[in-house]
Amino acid sequence: MKITDEIRISDNGFVFNSKTGDSFNINPTGLELTKLIALDSDFDDIKEIFLEKYDLDDLTFENDFYEFCALLKHNQITVQEDPLDFK
Amino acid sequence: MEKMKYEKPGMTKINAGMPSKFGMPVKQKIVAEIDGITVSSLIEEYGSPLFVISETTMRNTYAEAKRAFDTRYPKVQFAWSYKTNYLDAVCSIYHDEGSWAEVVSGFEFEKALANGVDGSRILFNGPDKSKADLIMAIENNACIHIDHFDELYLLIETTREIGLKARVAIRVNLDAGIYPIWDRFGFNYENGDAWNAINRIMLAESLDLIGLHTHIGTYIMVQSAYAIAASKLANLYMAIHRKFDYWLKYIDLGGGFASKNTLKGAYMPGSETCPSFDDYAEAISNALISSEIPHENLPVLFLETGRALIDDAGYLLTTVLANKRLNSGRRSMIIDAGVNLLFTSFWYNLNVYPTRELGHAEESTIYGPLCMNIDVIRDAIVFPQVKTGEQLVIERVGAYNITQSMQFITYRPNVVLIDERGKTHIIRKKESLETFKHVELNPKRS
């Protein structure tokens, strides 16, 4: 899963997709996740970072992470080339 | 080092040119308690989902309605609409406030009698009155509101057979300027059916015509429709006096006052657009007082309002079972209360509120727990992210939901009344397997 080339993300969570013309606001944790995904970080690494930083359990994080990934994909912010790649 | 507070990652699509239609930021209302009792303690004690009825709200709303009419018209009598909510505890509160009973079946009639209502204070409406029902009504001296000619002739026949007189009114349907016209009930005013029925009744020695009744519809958002209906009944009232030199005792304008719920497809919320009791009272009272009827012969005004009296007093407490992201990207959640408990969700956008401050809100769909595609409580509501187990409150469900709730897939929940002293009472028990064992028979296992 990678962030497409047409996506621009500002530091305050504003996301613009020049391909579709859509724009989005991402909340701070969403922005943090998006940035880590953009760096091609591994799920386990991202989880570790979040669990260390936030008052959060691993199952909640996993549930929220995959839901957020589905949102990114749905809004064409990321592409998932391999349908079995859930990262 | 103390860890930071976590907020679920979320994103919102920006729709340029589509601000809030009211031009204001959406402020999420929180309902953490009902009449001073926390939602969490109610669910802990009585389970979830849970219907809660506030006696204080019931009595306050009744007082508001009564004041609106009493200050404008000399003789007003409310009759509690049993079908709106016929739990005994609910009916008893309205009877305690002075309401008569308005029933539409033999079952409701029996319930009213069992609640201690004197038979002469029961208005018997509806198209379904069996001979046995009519005998019960006649013997109890009830006011029978005749719906059609077949019922009129059955009533004449029945009174002859049992040798008792019946006190009757006719239900009149009329064009009050709103559509659809409810012409399936009663006798039509415009085509002369109502006048024909009145003449037939006046000729029947065993029938004592004492009133005129109409019910122009439900959730009527235009108070002027009641003024038109009242004027037409006043015309009939005077016509009867001119022809028979006889004054009827009452005019019954029925119910149909809108509650503050918002109809699906409405642009503005019901709380902003629905007429108040004062608006309805002003329209009806003015129409009657300014009619031809001499002041000293003004009839008693009966009102059978149900929905507007009880809707605000009912709450449904519910718990989030799951969150789900749909294929379309829309967020959805599943709660433990379905459309089988919330019949009014088919035509209202019911208000659903969290019980505490929550984070990021986005447009969501709220599904009930039934394994049925139609089980949708709200198809589009801006709602904060919630976790499994989060408790929510659905407001304004006091009217029709309990009487029309259906046992389906799972048991129906407890109904709890919070009395005026803040004490809770179960007024209808949650169903269990025993409930069904009690009424089911299995010839294969006898």
Short mmCIF file of C-alpha atoms in Angstrom, two decimals:
data_model
loop_
_atom_site.label_atom_id
_atom_site.label_comp_id
_atom_site.label_asym_id
_atom_site.label_seq_id
_atom_site.Cartn_x
_atom_site.Cartn_y
_atom_site.Cartn_z
CA MET A 1 0.00 0.00 0.00
CA LYS A 2 1.47 3.36 -1.01
CA ILE A 3 0.38 6.96 -1.11
CA THR A 4 -0.27 7.96 -4.73
CA ASP A 5 1.87 10.58 -6.44
CA GLU A 6 -1.08 12.98 -6.87
CA ILE A 7 -1.53 13.38 -3.12
CA ARG A 8 -0.24 16.40 -1.22
CA ILE A 9 -0.46 16.52 2.55
CA SER A 10 0.08 19.66 4.64
CA ASP A 11 1.48 19.62 8.15
CA ASN A 12 -1.89 20.55 9.65
CA GLY A 13 -3.76 17.59 8.10
CA PHE A 14 -5.11 19.09 4.91
CA VAL A 15 -4.96 16.55 2.07
CA PHE A 16 -5.41 17.38 -1.59
CA ASN A 17 -5.80 14.83 -4.38
CA SER A 18 -4.88 16.51 -7.67
CA LYS A 19 -6.17 13.56 -9.66
CA THR A 20 -9.75 13.67 -8.36
CA GLY A 21 -9.85 17.26 -7.10
CA ASP A 22 -11.00 16.05 -3.69
CA SER A 23 -9.66 17.51 -0.48
CA PHE A 24 -9.83 16.17 3.06
CA ASN A 25 -9.13 17.05 6.64
CA ILE A 26 -7.31 14.37 8.62
CA ASN A 27 -7.21 14.50 12.41
CA PRO A 28 -3.82 14.46 14.18
CA THR A 29 -3.62 10.69 14.73
CA GLY A 30 -4.77 10.13 11.16
CA LEU A 31 -2.07 12.51 9.91
CA GLU A 32 0.55 10.69 11.95
CA LEU A 33 -0.54 7.35 10.51
CA THR A 34 -0.61 8.71 6.96
CA LYS A 35 2.92 10.06 7.33
CA LEU A 36 4.16 6.71 8.65
CA ILE A 37 2.45 4.88 5.77
CA ALA A 38 4.06 7.34 3.34
CA LEU A 39 7.44 6.34 4.78
CA ASP A 40 6.52 2.73 3.94
CA SER A 41 6.71 1.75 7.59
CA ASP A 42 5.82 -1.75 8.61
CA PHE A 43 2.50 -2.34 10.49
CA ASP A 44 4.32 -3.70 13.52
CA ASP A 45 6.59 -0.65 13.64
CA ILE A 46 3.65 1.72 13.41
CA LYS A 47 1.84 -0.20 16.13
CA GLU A 48 4.84 -0.02 18.41
CA ILE A 49 5.14 3.72 17.91
CA PHE A 50 1.47 4.26 18.69
CA LEU A 51 1.32 1.95 21.69
CA GLU A 52 4.33 3.67 23.18
CA LYS A 53 3.00 7.15 22.60
CA TYR A 54 -0.75 6.80 23.27
CA ASP A 55 -2.93 5.36 25.98
CA LEU A 56 -4.14 2.54 23.76
CA ASP A 57 -4.39 -1.25 23.56
CA ASP A 58 -3.12 -3.26 20.61
CA LEU A 59 -6.49 -4.62 19.45
CA THR A 60 -8.09 -1.18 19.34
CA PHE A 61 -5.12 0.10 17.38
CA GLU A 62 -5.28 -2.77 14.92
CA ASN A 63 -9.02 -2.30 14.39
CA ASP A 64 -8.67 1.46 13.90
CA PHE A 65 -5.58 1.12 11.71
CA TYR A 66 -7.24 -1.13 9.18
CA GLU A 67 -10.39 0.97 9.15
CA PHE A 68 -8.30 4.06 8.46
CA CYS A 69 -6.39 2.24 5.71
CA ALA A 70 -9.73 1.33 4.10
CA LEU A 71 -10.71 5.01 4.21
CA LEU A 72 -7.43 6.06 2.58
CA LYS A 73 -7.93 3.49 -0.12
CA HIS A 74 -11.59 4.40 -0.63
CA ASN A 75 -10.68 8.05 -1.09
CA GLN A 76 -7.91 7.13 -3.55
CA ILE A 77 -5.20 8.47 -1.29
CA THR A 78 -3.48 5.10 -1.32
CA VAL A 79 -3.41 2.31 -3.84
CA GLN A 80 -3.27 -1.33 -2.94
CA GLU A 81 -1.74 -3.24 -5.79
CA ASP A 82 -1.88 -6.65 -4.20
CA PRO A 83 -5.42 -7.39 -2.87
CA LEU A 84 -3.87 -9.59 -0.21
CA ASP A 85 -1.62 -6.77 0.99
CA PHE A 86 -3.35 -5.35 4.03
CA LYS A 87 -0.51 -3.25 5.25
CA MET B 1 6.10 9.31 31.14
CA GLU B 2 2.34 9.58 30.97
CA LYS B 3 0.93 8.50 27.64
CA MET B 4 -1.07 10.86 25.42
CA LYS B 5 -4.83 10.63 25.03
CA TYR B 6 -5.67 8.65 21.93
CA GLU B 7 -8.18 9.78 19.33
CA LYS B 8 -9.30 7.35 16.67
CA PRO B 9 -7.70 8.29 13.33
CA GLY B 10 -10.28 9.85 11.04
CA MET B 11 -10.74 11.94 7.96
CA THR B 12 -13.47 14.17 6.59
CA LYS B 13 -14.02 15.00 2.98
CA ILE B 14 -14.28 18.74 2.37
CA ASN B 15 -17.34 19.64 0.34
CA ALA B 16 -16.83 23.18 -0.99
CA GLY B 17 -20.00 25.21 -1.15
CA MET B 18 -21.89 22.83 1.15
CA PRO B 19 -21.77 24.41 4.61
CA SER B 20 -24.20 23.48 7.33
CA LYS B 21 -27.63 24.54 6.12
CA PHE B 22 -28.12 26.51 9.32
CA GLY B 23 -24.76 28.26 8.97
CA MET B 24 -23.71 27.12 12.41
CA PRO B 25 -21.20 24.55 13.58
CA VAL B 26 -22.73 21.24 14.60
CA LYS B 27 -22.67 21.00 18.38
CA GLN B 28 -23.23 17.50 19.61
CA LYS B 29 -25.86 17.33 22.35
CA ILE B 30 -25.10 14.96 25.21
CA VAL B 31 -27.82 13.09 27.14
CA ALA B 32 -26.11 11.58 30.16
CA GLU B 33 -29.12 11.36 32.45
CA ILE B 34 -32.89 11.32 32.47
CA ASP B 35 -34.66 13.11 35.30
CA GLY B 36 -31.44 13.09 37.29
CA ILE B 37 -30.73 9.37 36.88
CA THR B 38 -27.67 8.47 34.85
CA VAL B 39 -28.15 6.43 31.70
CA SER B 40 -25.35 4.07 32.76
CA SER B 41 -27.06 3.24 36.07
CA LEU B 42 -30.40 2.62 34.33
CA ILE B 43 -28.78 0.23 31.85
CA GLU B 44 -26.81 -1.45 34.61
CA GLU B 45 -29.97 -2.11 36.60
CA TYR B 46 -32.49 -2.89 33.86
CA GLY B 47 -30.42 -3.95 30.85
CA SER B 48 -30.06 -2.66 27.32
CA PRO B 49 -32.00 -1.79 25.28
CA LEU B 50 -34.39 -0.12 27.70
CA PHE B 51 -37.45 2.05 27.27
CA VAL B 52 -37.62 4.82 29.86
CA ILE B 53 -40.66 7.01 30.47
CA SER B 54 -40.50 10.22 32.45
CA GLU B 55 -43.57 10.90 34.55
CA THR B 56 -42.41 14.47 35.11
CA THR B 57 -42.26 15.17 31.37
CA MET B 58 -45.66 13.52 30.88
CA ARG B 59 -47.31 15.68 33.52
CA ASN B 60 -45.54 18.87 32.43
CA THR B 61 -46.53 18.36 28.79
CA TYR B 62 -50.11 17.60 29.79
CA ALA B 63 -50.22 20.75 31.92
CA GLU B 64 -48.88 22.80 29.00
CA ALA B 65 -51.54 21.43 26.63
CA LYS B 66 -54.33 21.89 29.17
CA ARG B 67 -53.31 25.46 29.94
CA ALA B 68 -53.19 26.31 26.21
CA PHE B 69 -56.83 25.23 25.75
CA ASP B 70 -58.28 26.14 29.17
CA THR B 71 -57.17 29.75 28.76
CA ARG B 72 -58.91 30.03 25.38
CA TYR B 73 -62.08 27.91 25.58
CA PRO B 74 -64.55 27.51 28.47
CA LYS B 75 -65.13 23.73 28.41
CA VAL B 76 -62.25 21.43 27.48
CA GLN B 77 -61.85 17.72 28.15
CA PHE B 78 -58.86 15.58 27.13
CA ALA B 79 -59.29 11.86 26.44
CA TRP B 80 -56.13 9.77 26.49
CA SER B 81 -55.54 8.00 23.20
CA TYR B 82 -54.94 4.43 24.36
CA LYS B 83 -53.36 3.21 21.13
CA THR B 84 -50.57 5.78 21.46
CA ASN B 85 -49.32 4.08 24.60
CA TYR B 86 -51.59 1.80 26.59
CA LEU B 87 -49.26 0.67 29.32
CA ASP B 88 -51.41 0.74 32.45
CA ALA B 89 -48.94 2.93 34.34
CA VAL B 90 -48.98 5.49 31.53
CA CYS B 91 -52.76 5.53 31.19
CA SER B 92 -53.17 5.87 34.96
CA ILE B 93 -51.07 9.03 35.01
CA TYR B 94 -53.23 10.67 32.34
CA HIS B 95 -56.41 9.57 34.10
CA ASP B 96 -54.99 10.99 37.32
CA GLU B 97 -54.55 14.29 35.45
CA GLY B 98 -58.23 14.18 34.53
CA SER B 99 -58.16 12.59 31.10
CA TRP B 100 -60.98 10.37 29.92
CA ALA B 101 -60.10 7.34 27.78
CA GLU B 102 -60.24 7.19 23.99
CA VAL B 103 -60.21 3.58 22.78
CA VAL B 104 -60.45 1.93 19.38
CA SER B 105 -61.07 -1.75 20.17
CA GLY B 106 -62.73 -4.07 22.63
CA PHE B 107 -59.30 -4.84 24.07
CA GLU B 108 -58.56 -1.17 24.74
CA PHE B 109 -62.07 -0.74 26.17
CA GLU B 110 -61.43 -3.58 28.62
CA LYS B 111 -58.07 -2.06 29.49
CA ALA B 112 -59.68 1.32 30.23
CA LEU B 113 -62.29 -0.33 32.48
CA ALA B 114 -59.54 -2.28 34.23
CA ASN B 115 -57.70 1.00 34.79
CA GLY B 116 -60.70 2.22 36.74
CA VAL B 117 -62.16 4.53 34.11
CA ASP B 118 -65.92 4.92 34.45
CA GLY B 119 -67.60 3.59 31.29
CA SER B 120 -69.36 6.89 30.69
CA ARG B 121 -65.92 8.50 30.38
CA ILE B 122 -64.78 6.26 27.53
CA LEU B 123 -64.93 7.46 23.92
CA PHE B 124 -65.17 4.40 21.70
CA ASN B 125 -63.71 5.13 18.24
CA GLY B 126 -62.57 3.00 15.35
CA PRO B 127 -64.00 0.95 12.50
CA ASP B 128 -63.82 -2.38 14.35
CA LYS B 129 -66.55 -2.78 16.94
CA SER B 130 -68.04 -6.22 17.19
CA LYS B 131 -71.53 -6.82 18.52
CA ALA B 132 -70.00 -7.96 21.81
CA ASP B 133 -67.91 -4.75 21.92
CA LEU B 134 -71.01 -2.65 21.31
CA ILE B 135 -72.93 -4.43 24.07
CA MET B 136 -70.03 -3.83 26.46
CA ALA B 137 -69.98 -0.15 25.46
CA ILE B 138 -73.77 0.26 25.78
CA GLU B 139 -73.88 -1.47 29.16
CA ASN B 140 -71.10 0.77 30.40
CA ASN B 141 -72.81 3.91 29.05
CA ALA B 142 -69.80 4.79 26.88
CA CYS B 143 -69.83 7.37 24.07
CA ILE B 144 -69.82 5.29 20.89
CA HIS B 145 -68.43 7.13 17.88
CA ILE B 146 -70.10 5.52 14.88
CA ASP B 147 -67.79 4.98 11.93
CA HIS B 148 -70.04 3.71 9.13
CA PHE B 149 -73.65 2.88 8.26
CA ASP B 150 -73.23 -0.87 8.86
CA GLU B 151 -72.14 -0.07 12.40
CA LEU B 152 -75.06 2.31 12.81
CA TYR B 153 -77.56 -0.38 11.84
CA LEU B 154 -75.82 -3.02 13.95
CA LEU B 155 -76.03 -0.62 16.87
CA ILE B 156 -79.76 0.01 16.32
CA GLU B 157 -80.34 -3.75 16.12
CA THR B 158 -78.23 -4.39 19.23
CA THR B 159 -79.96 -1.71 21.33
CA ARG B 160 -83.36 -3.17 20.37
CA GLU B 161 -82.21 -6.65 21.34
CA ILE B 162 -80.86 -5.73 24.75
CA GLY B 163 -83.42 -3.03 25.44
CA LEU B 164 -80.91 -0.34 26.37
CA LYS B 165 -80.23 3.09 24.92
CA ALA B 166 -76.81 3.92 23.47
CA ARG B 167 -75.07 7.27 23.73
CA VAL B 168 -73.52 7.99 20.35
CA ALA B 169 -71.62 10.48 18.23
CA ILE B 170 -70.66 10.19 14.59
CA ARG B 171 -67.21 10.42 13.18
CA VAL B 172 -67.16 12.97 10.38
CA ASN B 173 -64.51 13.08 7.66
CA LEU B 174 -64.04 16.37 5.88
CA ASP B 175 -61.84 18.46 3.65
CA ALA B 176 -59.77 20.58 6.02
CA GLY B 177 -57.45 21.82 3.29
CA ILE B 178 -54.79 19.19 3.91
CA TYR B 179 -54.08 16.12 1.88
CA PRO B 180 -54.57 13.23 1.83
CA ILE B 181 -58.09 13.56 3.20
CA TRP B 182 -58.73 10.73 5.62
CA ASP B 183 -62.00 9.63 4.10
CA ARG B 184 -61.80 5.99 5.11
CA PHE B 185 -63.10 6.73 8.59
CA GLY B 186 -66.51 8.14 9.37
CA PHE B 187 -69.16 9.88 7.31
CA ASN B 188 -68.29 12.55 4.79
CA TYR B 189 -69.29 16.14 5.49
CA GLU B 190 -69.16 17.55 1.98
CA ASN B 191 -71.25 14.90 0.20
CA GLY B 192 -73.99 14.89 2.83
CA ASP B 193 -73.31 11.43 4.29
CA ALA B 194 -72.74 12.90 7.75
CA TRP B 195 -76.03 14.80 7.64
CA ASN B 196 -77.85 11.65 6.47
CA ALA B 197 -76.34 9.65 9.34
CA ILE B 198 -77.34 12.33 11.84
CA ASN B 199 -80.93 12.30 10.57
CA ARG B 200 -81.10 8.51 10.81
CA ILE B 201 -79.75 8.56 14.35
CA MET B 202 -82.21 11.26 15.42
CA LEU B 203 -85.04 9.00 14.21
CA ALA B 204 -83.76 6.02 16.19
CA GLU B 205 -85.42 5.91 19.59
CA SER B 206 -82.71 3.76 21.09
CA LEU B 207 -79.84 6.10 20.14
CA ASP B 208 -79.01 9.28 21.96
CA LEU B 209 -76.87 11.53 19.74
CA ILE B 210 -74.64 13.55 22.05
CA GLY B 211 -71.62 14.61 19.98
CA LEU B 212 -69.72 15.07 16.76
CA HIS B 213 -66.26 13.72 16.21
CA THR B 214 -63.56 14.17 13.60
CA HIS B 215 -59.93 13.21 13.32
CA ILE B 216 -58.41 14.92 10.31
CA GLY B 217 -55.09 13.05 10.23
CA THR B 218 -51.86 12.55 12.06
CA TYR B 219 -48.82 14.77 12.57
CA ILE B 220 -50.74 17.79 11.26
CA MET B 221 -48.30 20.65 10.87
CA VAL B 222 -50.88 23.29 9.85
CA GLN B 223 -53.06 24.48 12.72
CA SER B 224 -55.46 26.20 10.31
CA ALA B 225 -56.69 22.74 9.23
CA TYR B 226 -58.18 22.33 12.72
CA ALA B 227 -59.92 25.68 12.38
CA ILE B 228 -61.58 24.51 9.16
CA ALA B 229 -62.58 21.19 10.78
CA ALA B 230 -63.98 22.97 13.86
CA SER B 231 -66.01 25.37 11.67
CA LYS B 232 -67.53 22.50 9.71
CA LEU B 233 -68.48 20.61 12.87
CA ALA B 234 -69.94 23.85 14.26
CA ASN B 235 -72.09 24.10 11.11
CA LEU B 236 -73.41 20.58 11.71
CA TYR B 237 -73.94 21.37 15.39
CA MET B 238 -76.10 24.38 14.48
CA ALA B 239 -77.94 22.49 11.72
CA ILE B 240 -78.95 19.84 14.27
CA HIS B 241 -80.24 22.53 16.61
CA ARG B 242 -82.24 24.23 13.85
CA LYS B 243 -83.87 21.04 12.65
CA PHE B 244 -84.37 19.16 15.91
CA ASP B 245 -84.29 21.98 18.48
CA TYR B 246 -81.62 20.04 20.29
CA TRP B 247 -78.15 20.94 21.53
CA LEU B 248 -75.43 18.30 21.34
CA LYS B 249 -73.10 17.97 24.31
CA TYR B 250 -69.70 17.95 22.66
CA ILE B 251 -67.51 18.43 19.62
CA ASP B 252 -64.47 16.16 19.48
CA LEU B 253 -61.59 17.38 17.31
CA GLY B 254 -59.66 14.12 17.71
CA GLY B 255 -55.89 14.09 17.80
CA GLY B 256 -53.13 14.48 15.26
CA PHE B 257 -51.12 17.28 16.88
CA ALA B 258 -47.50 16.94 15.77
CA SER B 259 -44.76 16.11 18.25
CA LYS B 260 -41.32 17.69 18.01
CA ASN B 261 -39.87 14.77 16.05
CA THR B 262 -38.56 15.47 12.55
CA LEU B 263 -40.22 13.77 9.62
CA LYS B 264 -37.94 12.13 7.07
CA GLY B 265 -37.33 14.46 4.17
CA ALA B 266 -38.11 17.57 6.25
CA TYR B 267 -35.74 20.48 5.65
CA MET B 268 -36.01 21.91 9.15
CA PRO B 269 -36.17 20.03 12.45
CA GLY B 270 -39.63 19.36 13.88
CA SER B 271 -38.77 21.31 17.02
CA GLU B 272 -38.56 24.43 14.83
CA THR B 273 -41.48 23.84 12.51
CA CYS B 274 -44.29 22.10 14.39
CA PRO B 275 -47.09 24.22 15.85
CA SER B 276 -47.19 24.56 19.63
CA PHE B 277 -50.20 23.63 21.79
CA ASP B 278 -50.94 27.37 21.88
CA ASP B 279 -51.06 27.50 18.08
CA TYR B 280 -53.51 24.59 17.88
CA ALA B 281 -55.60 25.94 20.76
CA GLU B 282 -55.81 29.40 19.23
CA ALA B 283 -56.99 28.02 15.87
CA ILE B 284 -59.59 25.64 17.31
CA SER B 285 -60.96 27.94 20.01
CA ASN B 286 -61.25 30.91 17.65
CA ALA B 287 -63.11 28.81 15.09
CA LEU B 288 -65.64 27.57 17.66
CA ILE B 289 -66.10 30.83 19.52
CA SER B 290 -66.50 32.84 16.31
CA SER B 291 -68.95 30.32 14.83
CA GLU B 292 -72.75 30.75 14.90
CA ILE B 293 -73.00 28.78 18.15
CA PRO B 294 -74.38 31.01 20.95
CA HIS B 295 -71.88 31.41 23.74
CA GLU B 296 -74.16 29.83 26.34
CA ASN B 297 -74.58 26.74 24.14
CA LEU B 298 -70.93 26.14 23.29
CA PRO B 299 -70.22 22.41 23.35
CA VAL B 300 -67.57 20.73 25.44
CA LEU B 301 -64.43 20.47 23.33
CA PHE B 302 -62.92 17.00 23.44
CA LEU B 303 -59.31 16.43 22.41
CA GLU B 304 -57.75 13.02 21.87
CA THR B 305 -54.17 14.12 21.40
CA GLY B 306 -51.72 11.30 22.08
CA ARG B 307 -48.48 11.71 20.19
CA ALA B 308 -47.85 15.32 21.22
CA LEU B 309 -48.45 14.49 24.90
CA ILE B 310 -46.26 11.43 25.33
CA ASP B 311 -43.59 11.46 22.62
CA ASP B 312 -41.15 13.69 24.52
CA ALA B 313 -41.51 11.60 27.69
CA GLY B 314 -40.18 8.40 26.11
CA TYR B 315 -36.53 7.45 25.68
CA LEU B 316 -34.87 4.33 24.37
CA LEU B 317 -31.49 3.58 25.87
CA THR B 318 -29.29 1.48 23.65
CA THR B 319 -25.73 0.16 23.40
CA VAL B 320 -23.34 0.07 20.46
CA LEU B 321 -22.66 -3.51 19.36
CA ALA B 322 -20.18 -2.84 16.57
CA ASN B 323 -18.70 -0.32 14.17
CA LYS B 324 -18.33 -1.06 10.52
CA ARG B 325 -16.94 0.72 7.46
CA LEU B 326 -19.20 0.12 4.46
CA ASN B 327 -17.92 -0.43 0.91
CA SER B 328 -18.90 3.12 0.07
CA GLY B 329 -16.52 4.37 2.74
CA ARG B 330 -19.43 5.44 4.94
CA ARG B 331 -19.12 4.71 8.59
CA SER B 332 -21.86 2.62 10.15
CA MET B 333 -22.60 1.24 13.55
CA ILE B 334 -24.85 -1.45 14.90
CA ILE B 335 -26.87 -0.82 18.05
CA ASP B 336 -28.88 -3.27 20.14
CA ALA B 337 -32.29 -1.67 19.39
CA GLY B 338 -33.93 -2.40 16.05
CA VAL B 339 -36.88 -1.21 14.02
CA ASN B 340 -39.04 -3.84 15.69
CA LEU B 341 -38.89 -1.61 18.80
CA LEU B 342 -38.88 1.69 16.92
CA PHE B 343 -41.77 1.67 14.54
CA THR B 344 -41.60 5.46 14.24
CA SER B 345 -38.09 5.22 12.77
CA PHE B 346 -39.81 4.45 9.46
CA TRP B 347 -41.07 8.01 9.20
CA TYR B 348 -38.96 10.06 11.65
CA ASN B 349 -35.31 10.94 11.72
CA LEU B 350 -35.11 10.02 15.40
CA ASN B 351 -32.63 11.93 17.54
CA VAL B 352 -29.79 9.74 18.73
CA TYR B 353 -27.37 11.16 21.29
CA PRO B 354 -24.18 9.98 23.01
CA THR B 355 -24.05 9.96 26.79
CA ARG B 356 -20.65 11.67 27.01
CA GLU B 357 -18.37 13.97 25.08
CA LEU B 358 -16.83 12.05 22.21
CA GLY B 359 -14.38 12.92 19.46
CA HIS B 360 -14.46 13.29 15.73
CA ALA B 361 -17.92 13.15 14.14
CA GLU B 362 -18.72 12.02 10.64
CA GLU B 363 -21.77 11.08 8.65
CA SER B 364 -22.83 7.61 9.70
CA THR B 365 -25.57 5.06 9.30
CA ILE B 366 -27.08 3.48 12.40
CA TYR B 367 -28.32 -0.07 12.02
CA GLY B 368 -30.33 -2.13 14.47
CA PRO B 369 -29.32 -5.65 15.51
CA LEU B 370 -31.82 -7.58 13.41
CA CYS B 371 -30.57 -9.85 10.65
CA MET B 372 -32.76 -7.94 8.20
CA ASN B 373 -31.74 -5.37 5.62
CA ILE B 374 -34.56 -3.00 6.54
CA ASP B 375 -33.28 -2.59 10.10
CA VAL B 376 -32.01 0.98 9.74
CA ILE B 377 -32.55 3.41 12.61
CA ARG B 378 -30.88 6.41 10.92
CA ASP B 379 -29.58 6.28 7.37
CA ALA B 380 -27.58 9.49 7.66
CA ILE B 381 -26.58 11.18 10.90
CA VAL B 382 -23.47 13.11 11.82
CA PHE B 383 -22.26 11.13 14.79
CA PRO B 384 -19.03 10.88 16.77
CA GLN B 385 -16.80 7.85 16.73
CA VAL B 386 -17.97 5.39 19.35
CA LYS B 387 -16.57 2.18 20.68
CA THR B 388 -18.36 -1.08 21.23
CA GLY B 389 -20.30 -0.86 24.48
CA GLU B 390 -20.88 2.90 24.23
CA GLN B 391 -24.33 3.81 25.55
CA LEU B 392 -26.61 6.02 23.47
CA VAL B 393 -30.01 7.64 24.01
CA ILE B 394 -32.79 7.87 21.43
CA GLU B 395 -35.20 10.67 22.25
CA ARG B 396 -38.90 11.21 21.63
CA VAL B 397 -40.03 7.62 21.35
CA GLY B 398 -42.94 7.70 23.83
CA ALA B 399 -45.69 7.56 21.20
CA TYR B 400 -46.60 4.38 19.32
CA ASN B 401 -43.25 2.61 19.67
CA ILE B 402 -44.19 0.54 22.71
CA THR B 403 -47.71 -0.31 21.52
CA GLN B 404 -46.51 -1.10 18.00
CA SER B 405 -43.29 -2.85 19.00
CA MET B 406 -43.02 -6.35 17.68
CA GLN B 407 -41.42 -9.37 19.22
CA PHE B 408 -38.99 -10.44 16.51
CA ILE B 409 -35.72 -12.35 16.68
CA THR B 410 -35.10 -11.33 20.26
CA TYR B 411 -37.01 -10.45 23.40
CA ARG B 412 -38.62 -7.08 23.90
CA PRO B 413 -36.97 -5.07 26.66
CA ASN B 414 -38.04 -3.73 30.03
CA VAL B 415 -40.01 -0.50 30.16
CA VAL B 416 -39.15 1.65 33.15
CA LEU B 417 -41.02 4.64 34.55
CA ILE B 418 -39.15 7.35 36.44
CA ASP B 419 -41.70 8.78 38.83
CA GLU B 420 -41.90 12.38 39.98
CA ARG B 421 -39.72 11.62 43.00
CA GLY B 422 -37.00 10.19 40.76
CA LYS B 423 -37.73 6.60 41.70
CA THR B 424 -37.65 3.94 38.98
CA HIS B 425 -40.28 1.25 38.44
CA ILE B 426 -40.52 -1.52 35.85
CA ILE B 427 -43.91 -1.01 34.19
CA ARG B 428 -43.54 -3.75 31.60
CA LYS B 429 -41.24 -6.69 32.11
CA LYS B 430 -38.67 -7.84 29.61
CA GLU B 431 -39.79 -10.92 27.69
CA SER B 432 -38.17 -14.28 28.26
CA LEU B 433 -38.57 -17.77 26.88
CA GLU B 434 -41.25 -18.31 29.53
CA THR B 435 -43.34 -15.55 27.90
CA PHE B 436 -43.62 -17.69 24.80
CA LYS B 437 -43.95 -21.02 26.52
CA HIS B 438 -46.97 -19.54 28.26
CA VAL B 439 -48.90 -18.97 25.01
CA GLU B 440 -47.48 -21.55 22.57
CA LEU B 441 -48.78 -25.08 22.19
CA ASN B 442 -46.95 -27.90 20.44
CA PRO B 443 -49.18 -30.86 19.46
CA LYS B 444 -46.06 -32.89 18.65
CA ARG B 445 -44.92 -32.77 22.24
CA SER B 446 -48.03 -33.11 24.27
#
